[in-house]
Short mmCIF file of C-alpha atoms and ligand atoms in Angstrom, two decimals:
data_model
loop_
_atom_site.label_atom_id
_atom_site.label_comp_id
_atom_site.label_asym_id
_atom_site.label_seq_id
_atom_site.Cartn_x
_atom_site.Cartn_y
_atom_site.Cartn_z
CA MET O 1 140.19 22.56 -79.84
CA ASN O 2 138.00 24.20 -82.50
CA GLN O 3 137.78 21.90 -85.50
CA GLN O 4 134.91 23.71 -87.20
CA MET O 5 135.46 24.08 -90.91
CA GLN O 6 135.28 27.17 -93.12
CA LYS O 7 135.79 28.07 -96.77
CA GLN O 8 138.76 30.02 -98.13
CA ILE O 9 139.80 31.11 -101.63
CA THR O 10 143.29 30.42 -102.92
CA LEU O 11 145.01 31.30 -106.19
CA LYS O 12 145.30 28.04 -108.11
CA GLN O 13 147.09 29.38 -111.17
CA ARG O 14 148.17 32.75 -112.51
CA PRO O 15 145.42 34.13 -114.78
CA VAL O 16 146.16 34.87 -118.41
CA GLY O 17 144.01 37.76 -119.59
CA MET O 18 140.67 38.11 -117.81
CA PRO O 19 140.74 35.82 -114.74
CA LYS O 20 138.45 32.76 -114.81
CA MET O 21 136.81 30.76 -112.02
CA ASP O 22 139.31 27.97 -112.76
CA ASP O 23 142.17 30.23 -111.64
CA PHE O 24 140.87 30.01 -108.06
CA ASP O 25 140.14 27.23 -105.59
CA PHE O 26 137.51 27.16 -102.87
CA ILE O 27 139.07 25.11 -100.05
CA ASP O 28 137.50 23.68 -96.90
CA THR O 29 139.90 24.29 -94.03
CA PRO O 30 139.72 24.30 -90.20
CA ILE O 31 138.88 27.65 -88.62
CA GLY O 32 141.84 27.42 -86.27
CA THR O 33 142.34 28.47 -82.66
CA THR O 34 143.84 31.51 -80.99
CA SER O 35 147.08 31.75 -79.02
CA ALA O 36 148.23 34.58 -76.75
CA GLY O 37 147.97 37.96 -78.53
CA GLU O 38 145.67 36.61 -81.23
CA VAL O 39 142.02 37.05 -82.08
CA LEU O 40 139.53 35.02 -84.09
CA ILE O 41 137.60 37.19 -86.55
CA ARG O 42 134.41 36.35 -88.40
CA THR O 43 134.61 37.96 -91.84
CA ALA O 44 131.79 40.42 -92.48
CA TYR O 45 132.85 42.42 -95.58
CA ILE O 46 135.56 41.76 -98.15
CA SER O 47 136.91 44.51 -100.38
CA VAL O 48 137.55 43.47 -103.97
CA ASP O 49 139.90 45.84 -105.78
CA PRO O 50 141.35 46.20 -109.27
CA TYR O 51 144.96 46.22 -107.93
CA LEU O 52 144.52 42.61 -106.79
CA ARG O 53 144.71 41.61 -110.47
CA GLY O 54 148.34 42.79 -110.49
CA ARG O 55 149.13 40.70 -107.42
CA MET O 56 147.96 37.61 -109.28
CA GLN O 57 150.93 37.98 -111.67
CA ASP O 58 154.46 37.00 -110.71
CA THR O 59 155.98 40.36 -111.60
CA LYS O 60 157.96 42.95 -109.69
CA SER O 61 155.71 45.62 -108.20
CA TYR O 62 155.24 47.81 -105.14
CA ILE O 63 153.65 44.83 -103.41
CA ALA O 64 154.53 41.12 -103.47
CA PRO O 65 152.60 38.79 -105.79
CA PHE O 66 150.11 36.34 -104.27
CA GLU O 67 151.64 32.92 -103.83
CA LEU O 68 150.04 30.00 -105.60
CA ASN O 69 147.81 27.79 -103.44
CA LYS O 70 147.81 30.38 -100.65
CA VAL O 71 144.78 32.34 -99.49
CA ILE O 72 144.20 35.64 -101.31
CA THR O 73 144.13 38.75 -99.10
CA SER O 74 142.58 42.20 -99.27
CA GLY O 75 140.89 44.73 -97.02
CA VAL O 76 138.45 42.95 -94.71
CA ILE O 77 136.07 44.10 -91.98
CA GLY O 78 135.11 41.52 -89.41
CA GLN O 79 133.94 40.97 -85.89
CA VAL O 80 135.99 39.49 -83.09
CA VAL O 81 134.40 36.24 -81.94
CA ASP O 82 137.20 35.05 -79.66
CA SER O 83 140.11 36.99 -78.19
CA LYS O 84 143.34 36.18 -76.42
CA SER O 85 144.45 39.80 -76.84
CA GLU O 86 144.23 42.48 -74.17
CA SER O 87 143.54 45.09 -76.86
CA PHE O 88 140.48 43.43 -78.41
CA SER O 89 137.26 42.05 -76.95
CA LYS O 90 134.60 39.78 -78.33
CA GLY O 91 132.23 41.89 -80.43
CA ASP O 92 134.80 44.47 -81.56
CA VAL O 93 134.56 45.38 -85.24
CA VAL O 94 137.98 45.42 -86.85
CA LEU O 95 139.73 46.19 -90.14
CA GLY O 96 142.77 44.48 -91.58
CA ASN O 97 144.39 43.08 -94.68
CA LEU O 98 143.03 39.59 -94.18
CA GLY O 99 142.35 36.42 -96.11
CA TRP O 100 139.45 35.66 -98.42
CA GLN O 101 138.03 33.23 -95.89
CA GLU O 102 135.08 33.08 -93.54
CA TYR O 103 137.19 33.30 -90.37
CA SER O 104 140.73 34.51 -89.64
CA VAL O 105 143.04 33.96 -86.70
CA VAL O 106 145.36 36.97 -86.59
CA ASN O 107 147.84 38.67 -84.34
CA GLU O 108 146.48 41.79 -82.63
CA LYS O 109 149.07 43.91 -84.48
CA GLU O 110 147.50 43.08 -87.87
CA ILE O 111 144.14 44.73 -87.20
CA LYS O 112 142.67 47.98 -85.98
CA LYS O 113 139.41 48.73 -84.27
CA ILE O 114 136.68 50.54 -86.20
CA ASP O 115 134.69 53.36 -84.67
CA LYS O 116 131.12 52.18 -85.36
CA ASN O 117 129.68 55.59 -84.41
CA LEU O 118 131.59 57.64 -86.99
CA ALA O 119 130.08 56.12 -90.13
CA PRO O 120 128.61 52.82 -91.34
CA VAL O 121 131.36 50.24 -90.89
CA THR O 122 131.74 49.62 -94.64
CA ALA O 123 132.84 53.24 -95.11
CA ASN O 124 136.16 52.09 -93.65
CA LEU O 125 136.71 50.14 -96.87
CA SER O 126 135.47 52.97 -99.10
CA ILE O 127 135.05 56.67 -98.51
CA ILE O 128 137.15 56.93 -95.32
CA GLY O 129 139.19 53.84 -96.18
CA MET O 130 141.69 52.83 -98.83
CA THR O 131 139.91 54.24 -101.87
CA GLY O 132 138.93 57.55 -100.25
CA LEU O 133 142.46 58.05 -98.96
CA THR O 134 143.90 57.29 -102.40
CA ALA O 135 141.67 59.97 -103.91
CA TYR O 136 142.59 62.44 -101.17
CA PHE O 137 146.37 62.14 -101.43
CA GLY O 138 146.58 61.68 -105.19
CA LEU O 139 144.48 64.76 -105.87
CA LEU O 140 145.63 67.08 -103.11
CA ASP O 141 149.28 66.16 -102.79
CA ILE O 142 150.16 65.63 -106.45
CA ALA O 143 147.62 67.69 -108.41
CA LYS O 144 147.13 70.52 -105.87
CA PRO O 145 143.87 71.81 -107.41
CA LYS O 146 143.26 75.55 -107.51
CA SER O 147 139.86 77.21 -107.67
CA GLY O 148 138.65 77.71 -111.24
CA GLU O 149 140.83 74.99 -112.76
CA THR O 150 139.46 72.21 -114.98
CA VAL O 151 139.78 68.68 -113.59
CA VAL O 152 139.12 65.51 -115.61
CA VAL O 153 138.77 62.18 -113.81
CA SER O 154 138.48 58.78 -115.46
CA GLY O 155 136.86 55.81 -113.75
CA ALA O 156 134.74 58.61 -112.34
CA ALA O 157 131.83 56.60 -110.94
CA GLY O 158 134.05 54.12 -109.13
CA ALA O 159 135.27 54.27 -105.56
CA VAL O 160 138.37 56.40 -106.13
CA GLY O 161 137.06 58.48 -109.03
CA SER O 162 133.80 59.51 -107.38
CA THR O 163 135.75 60.75 -104.34
CA VAL O 164 138.30 62.59 -106.48
CA GLY O 165 135.56 64.49 -108.30
CA GLN O 166 133.85 65.54 -105.09
CA ILE O 167 137.07 66.71 -103.43
CA ALA O 168 137.89 68.62 -106.60
CA LYS O 169 134.48 70.32 -106.34
CA ILE O 170 135.15 71.16 -102.67
CA LYS O 171 138.32 72.87 -103.92
CA GLY O 172 136.31 75.02 -106.33
CA THR O 173 137.29 73.42 -109.62
CA ARG O 174 135.24 72.51 -112.70
CA VAL O 175 134.99 68.71 -112.86
CA ILE O 176 134.46 66.44 -115.85
CA GLY O 177 133.95 62.73 -115.17
CA ILE O 178 134.40 59.86 -117.63
CA ALA O 179 132.42 56.68 -116.96
CA GLY O 180 130.96 53.68 -118.79
CA THR O 181 127.15 54.02 -118.62
CA ASP O 182 124.51 56.74 -118.92
CA GLU O 183 123.28 55.84 -115.41
CA LYS O 184 126.75 56.44 -114.00
CA CYS O 185 126.99 59.76 -115.86
CA GLN O 186 123.60 60.84 -114.48
CA TYR O 187 124.78 59.91 -110.99
CA LEU O 188 127.90 62.06 -111.40
CA LEU O 189 125.89 65.04 -112.61
CA ASN O 190 122.80 64.80 -110.42
CA GLU O 191 124.07 63.28 -107.17
CA LEU O 192 127.73 64.29 -106.96
CA GLY O 193 127.61 67.72 -108.62
CA PHE O 194 130.06 67.06 -111.46
CA ASP O 195 129.89 69.73 -114.16
CA GLU O 196 130.08 67.38 -117.14
CA ALA O 197 130.05 63.62 -117.63
CA ILE O 198 131.18 61.61 -120.66
CA ASN O 199 130.04 58.05 -121.41
CA TYR O 200 133.20 56.65 -122.99
CA LYS O 201 131.37 53.62 -124.34
CA LYS O 202 128.91 55.76 -126.34
CA GLU O 203 130.73 58.98 -127.12
CA ASP O 204 133.85 59.78 -129.09
CA VAL O 205 136.07 60.69 -126.14
CA PRO O 206 138.44 63.15 -127.89
CA THR O 207 135.48 65.09 -129.33
CA ALA O 208 133.48 65.00 -126.09
CA LEU O 209 136.47 66.07 -124.01
CA ALA O 210 137.31 68.97 -126.31
CA LYS O 211 133.70 70.14 -126.05
CA ALA O 212 133.57 69.72 -122.25
CA CYS O 213 136.94 71.43 -121.68
CA PRO O 214 136.93 74.62 -123.82
CA GLU O 215 139.66 76.09 -121.62
CA GLY O 216 141.82 72.96 -121.66
CA ILE O 217 142.65 70.54 -118.84
CA ASP O 218 144.66 71.52 -115.76
CA ILE O 219 144.40 68.23 -113.88
CA TYR O 220 143.83 64.70 -115.16
CA PHE O 221 143.34 62.11 -112.42
CA ASP O 222 144.02 58.87 -114.27
CA ASN O 223 142.32 55.71 -113.04
CA VAL O 224 142.14 53.80 -116.30
CA GLY O 225 144.99 54.51 -118.76
CA GLY O 226 144.56 53.34 -122.37
CA THR O 227 142.76 55.25 -125.08
CA ILE O 228 140.71 57.34 -122.64
CA SER O 229 143.93 58.81 -121.26
CA ASP O 230 145.39 59.21 -124.75
CA ALA O 231 142.56 61.64 -125.49
CA VAL O 232 143.56 63.91 -122.58
CA PHE O 233 147.14 64.74 -123.63
CA PRO O 234 146.34 67.04 -126.59
CA LEU O 235 144.15 69.17 -124.28
CA LEU O 236 146.61 69.71 -121.43
CA ASN O 237 147.21 73.26 -120.25
CA LYS O 238 150.56 74.73 -119.26
CA PHE O 239 151.71 73.23 -115.94
CA ALA O 240 149.00 70.55 -115.96
CA ARG O 241 149.25 67.81 -113.32
CA ILE O 242 148.45 64.14 -113.86
CA PRO O 243 148.32 61.86 -110.81
CA VAL O 244 148.57 58.34 -112.27
CA CYS O 245 146.51 56.26 -109.89
CA GLY O 246 145.50 53.22 -111.95
CA ALA O 247 145.39 51.71 -115.42
CA ILE O 248 142.52 49.25 -115.18
CA SER O 249 142.04 49.20 -118.96
CA SER O 250 145.32 47.27 -119.29
CA TYR O 251 145.28 45.01 -116.20
CA ASN O 252 144.08 42.01 -118.22
CA ASP O 253 146.19 42.69 -121.31
CA VAL O 254 148.22 39.74 -122.49
CA GLU O 255 150.49 41.90 -124.66
CA VAL O 256 152.10 45.20 -123.71
CA ASP O 257 149.76 48.05 -124.67
CA MET O 258 151.55 50.52 -126.97
CA GLY O 259 149.70 53.82 -126.93
CA PRO O 260 150.79 57.23 -128.18
CA ARG O 261 154.00 58.45 -126.53
CA VAL O 262 153.37 61.24 -124.02
CA GLN O 263 156.77 62.94 -123.80
CA THR O 264 156.09 65.67 -126.36
CA ALA O 265 152.79 66.65 -124.74
CA LEU O 266 154.49 66.83 -121.34
CA ILE O 267 157.37 68.96 -122.66
CA LYS O 268 155.08 71.34 -124.55
CA THR O 269 153.01 71.98 -121.43
CA SER O 270 155.62 71.54 -118.66
CA ALA O 271 153.10 69.08 -117.24
CA LEU O 272 153.77 66.86 -114.24
CA MET O 273 152.81 63.20 -114.58
CA LYS O 274 153.37 61.19 -111.40
CA GLY O 275 152.54 57.65 -110.44
CA PHE O 276 151.74 56.95 -106.81
CA THR O 277 150.31 54.41 -104.42
CA LEU O 278 148.57 55.02 -101.13
CA GLY O 279 151.55 53.39 -99.44
CA ASP O 280 153.57 56.52 -100.29
CA TYR O 281 151.44 58.32 -97.71
CA SER O 282 151.53 55.76 -94.90
CA ASP O 283 152.76 58.40 -92.42
CA ARG O 284 149.85 60.76 -93.27
CA ILE O 285 146.89 58.36 -93.11
CA GLY O 286 145.52 60.07 -89.96
CA GLU O 287 145.38 63.44 -91.74
CA GLY O 288 143.51 61.99 -94.73
CA TYR O 289 141.13 60.01 -92.54
CA SER O 290 140.11 62.97 -90.44
CA ALA O 291 139.66 65.26 -93.47
CA LEU O 292 137.47 62.69 -95.23
CA ALA O 293 135.48 61.95 -92.07
CA THR O 294 134.89 65.67 -91.51
CA TRP O 295 133.67 66.24 -95.08
CA LEU O 296 131.48 63.15 -94.82
CA ASN O 297 129.87 64.32 -91.60
CA GLU O 298 129.40 67.82 -93.02
CA GLY O 299 127.51 66.29 -95.95
CA LYS O 300 130.16 67.46 -98.44
CA LEU O 301 131.05 63.93 -99.54
CA LYS O 302 128.63 61.25 -100.70
CA TYR O 303 129.45 57.66 -101.50
CA GLU O 304 127.94 54.56 -103.00
CA GLU O 305 128.76 50.94 -102.36
CA THR O 306 127.80 47.99 -104.52
CA ILE O 307 127.48 45.12 -102.07
CA VAL O 308 127.36 41.58 -103.44
CA GLU O 309 125.99 39.05 -100.93
CA GLY O 310 127.67 35.76 -100.07
CA PHE O 311 131.19 34.37 -99.79
CA ASP O 312 130.60 32.18 -102.85
CA HIS O 313 130.36 35.35 -104.97
CA VAL O 314 133.72 36.93 -104.08
CA ILE O 315 135.28 36.02 -107.43
CA ASP O 316 132.21 37.21 -109.38
CA ALA O 317 132.37 40.51 -107.51
CA PHE O 318 136.07 40.86 -108.29
CA LEU O 319 135.51 40.17 -112.00
CA ASP O 320 132.58 42.62 -112.07
CA LEU O 321 135.10 45.44 -111.58
CA PHE O 322 136.43 44.82 -115.08
CA LYS O 323 132.90 44.84 -116.52
CA GLY O 324 131.99 48.09 -114.79
CA ALA O 325 129.12 46.48 -112.87
CA ASN O 326 129.86 48.51 -109.76
CA LEU O 327 128.79 52.03 -108.80
CA GLY O 328 131.15 53.28 -106.10
CA LYS O 329 133.02 50.75 -103.98
CA GLN O 330 132.61 47.07 -104.76
CA LEU O 331 132.28 44.94 -101.62
CA VAL O 332 131.17 41.45 -100.68
CA LYS O 333 129.04 40.85 -97.60
CA VAL O 334 129.92 37.55 -95.97
CA SER O 335 128.12 37.78 -92.61
CA ASP O 336 126.15 40.19 -90.44
CA ILE O 337 127.75 42.32 -87.76
CA ASP O 338 125.96 41.85 -84.41
P1 NDP Z 401 136.43 51.26 -109.28
O1 NDP Z 401 135.45 51.33 -108.18
O2 NDP Z 401 136.67 52.49 -110.12
O3 NDP Z 401 136.03 50.03 -110.21
C1 NDP Z 401 136.62 49.82 -111.42
C2 NDP Z 401 135.90 50.60 -112.55
O4 NDP Z 401 136.79 50.73 -113.65
C3 NDP Z 401 134.69 49.88 -113.11
O5 NDP Z 401 133.52 50.13 -112.40
C4 NDP Z 401 134.63 50.40 -114.54
O6 NDP Z 401 133.73 51.51 -114.60
C5 NDP Z 401 136.05 50.90 -114.82
N1 NDP Z 401 136.66 50.10 -115.90
C6 NDP Z 401 136.77 48.76 -115.95
N2 NDP Z 401 137.40 48.41 -117.09
C7 NDP Z 401 137.67 49.56 -117.75
C8 NDP Z 401 138.29 49.85 -119.00
N3 NDP Z 401 138.77 48.89 -119.80
N4 NDP Z 401 138.39 51.15 -119.38
C9 NDP Z 401 137.91 52.14 -118.59
N5 NDP Z 401 137.31 51.92 -117.40
C10 NDP Z 401 137.20 50.65 -117.00
O7 NDP Z 401 137.83 50.82 -108.71
P2 NDP Z 401 138.72 51.66 -107.67
O8 NDP Z 401 138.11 52.96 -107.45
O9 NDP Z 401 139.02 50.80 -106.53
O10 NDP Z 401 140.08 51.84 -108.50
C11 NDP Z 401 140.14 52.76 -109.59
C12 NDP Z 401 141.56 52.73 -110.14
O11 NDP Z 401 142.46 53.19 -109.14
C13 NDP Z 401 142.03 51.34 -110.54
O12 NDP Z 401 142.83 51.44 -111.71
C14 NDP Z 401 142.87 50.90 -109.36
O13 NDP Z 401 143.84 49.95 -109.70
C15 NDP Z 401 143.46 52.23 -108.92
N6 NDP Z 401 143.82 52.29 -107.51
C16 NDP Z 401 145.08 52.73 -107.22
C17 NDP Z 401 145.48 52.88 -105.92
C18 NDP Z 401 146.83 53.43 -105.65
O14 NDP Z 401 147.26 53.42 -104.48
N7 NDP Z 401 147.53 53.94 -106.66
C19 NDP Z 401 144.60 52.51 -104.79
C20 NDP Z 401 143.25 52.13 -105.21
C21 NDP Z 401 142.91 52.01 -106.53
P3 NDP Z 401 133.06 52.00 -116.00
O15 NDP Z 401 131.66 51.51 -115.98
O16 NDP Z 401 133.20 53.47 -115.93
O17 NDP Z 401 133.87 51.37 -117.12
#
């Protein structure tokens, strides 16, 4: 029996405001052994995501809260090191919603094999993975961009936002990105082909948006909520569409954030504002994946990943999301893939 030990991260207590190291525990625990239909996976990359903050609260949502003193889970890429499954062999690279731990024993139904030849494996957690798919469905299914329209995206230099802007460009729109540093704005303009970029930490967002959108806003892809989004509503055009993807600016709020009410702006413009999660599109993942993979291989989509090294830094990497330290998808590298 394998009694080798590994580290895992559990939720010790529910964070109040910005999470702290004390809210988590690093536990030494046995690696475990496989039974029929199971595989042992060595964790290679862990995805840290803003939505995980919501799962740390005990509130009703589209996904169950994390349980206290249980291992935290998210998107993980790993390599099979032992298999009692007929579908997986030692050496296979796999993707699943797995624990923040160095090794996982999982049933074969919980993971899928990654095609190593299609793209670098980490792309399965970014551009052709959860964040790319979120951008794809939120923009194309809800906002339905038309050539010549004006699209504004917040959180524009992050994993979802940077993909949204590029797909919007593929669809022939004019794209304005909002991000938190000059370097990120330069990246949007020079690398991704955005038409305008606004540094919300330096510029007055209502003034900058009005200047960047002289013909108003047809689509606002909302990743952040808060005062950045408040600035969009007065500029909406007739029949504007607003996919509400995320509200990271409020995830650590202790009190309910009371912004301007949006009803009047929506009525005046007949605008559509719709919340969504990627789970709404679970039966169309194949479509999104192949569209993103095609654009990627045609050179029409670019992506960045900010990869923090070492299992001990998973929490730091998660907290970095709220400081804007990441460009593109934030990942943690735990081990090499052979
Ligand atoms: P990102 O890669 O965009 O990382 C988060 C970014 O948010 C940071 O880099 C930072 O960039 C920005 N940010 C942090 N705090 C604030 C703030 N107070 N105000 C404005 N911007 C802030 O993360 P993702 O691309 O993974 O996620 C983007 C959004 O989409 C999140 O809100 C997330 O919850 C949501 N999401 C929703 C999904 C769904 O199914 N609906 C699926 C995946 C993500 P900067 O330097 O610009 O401030």
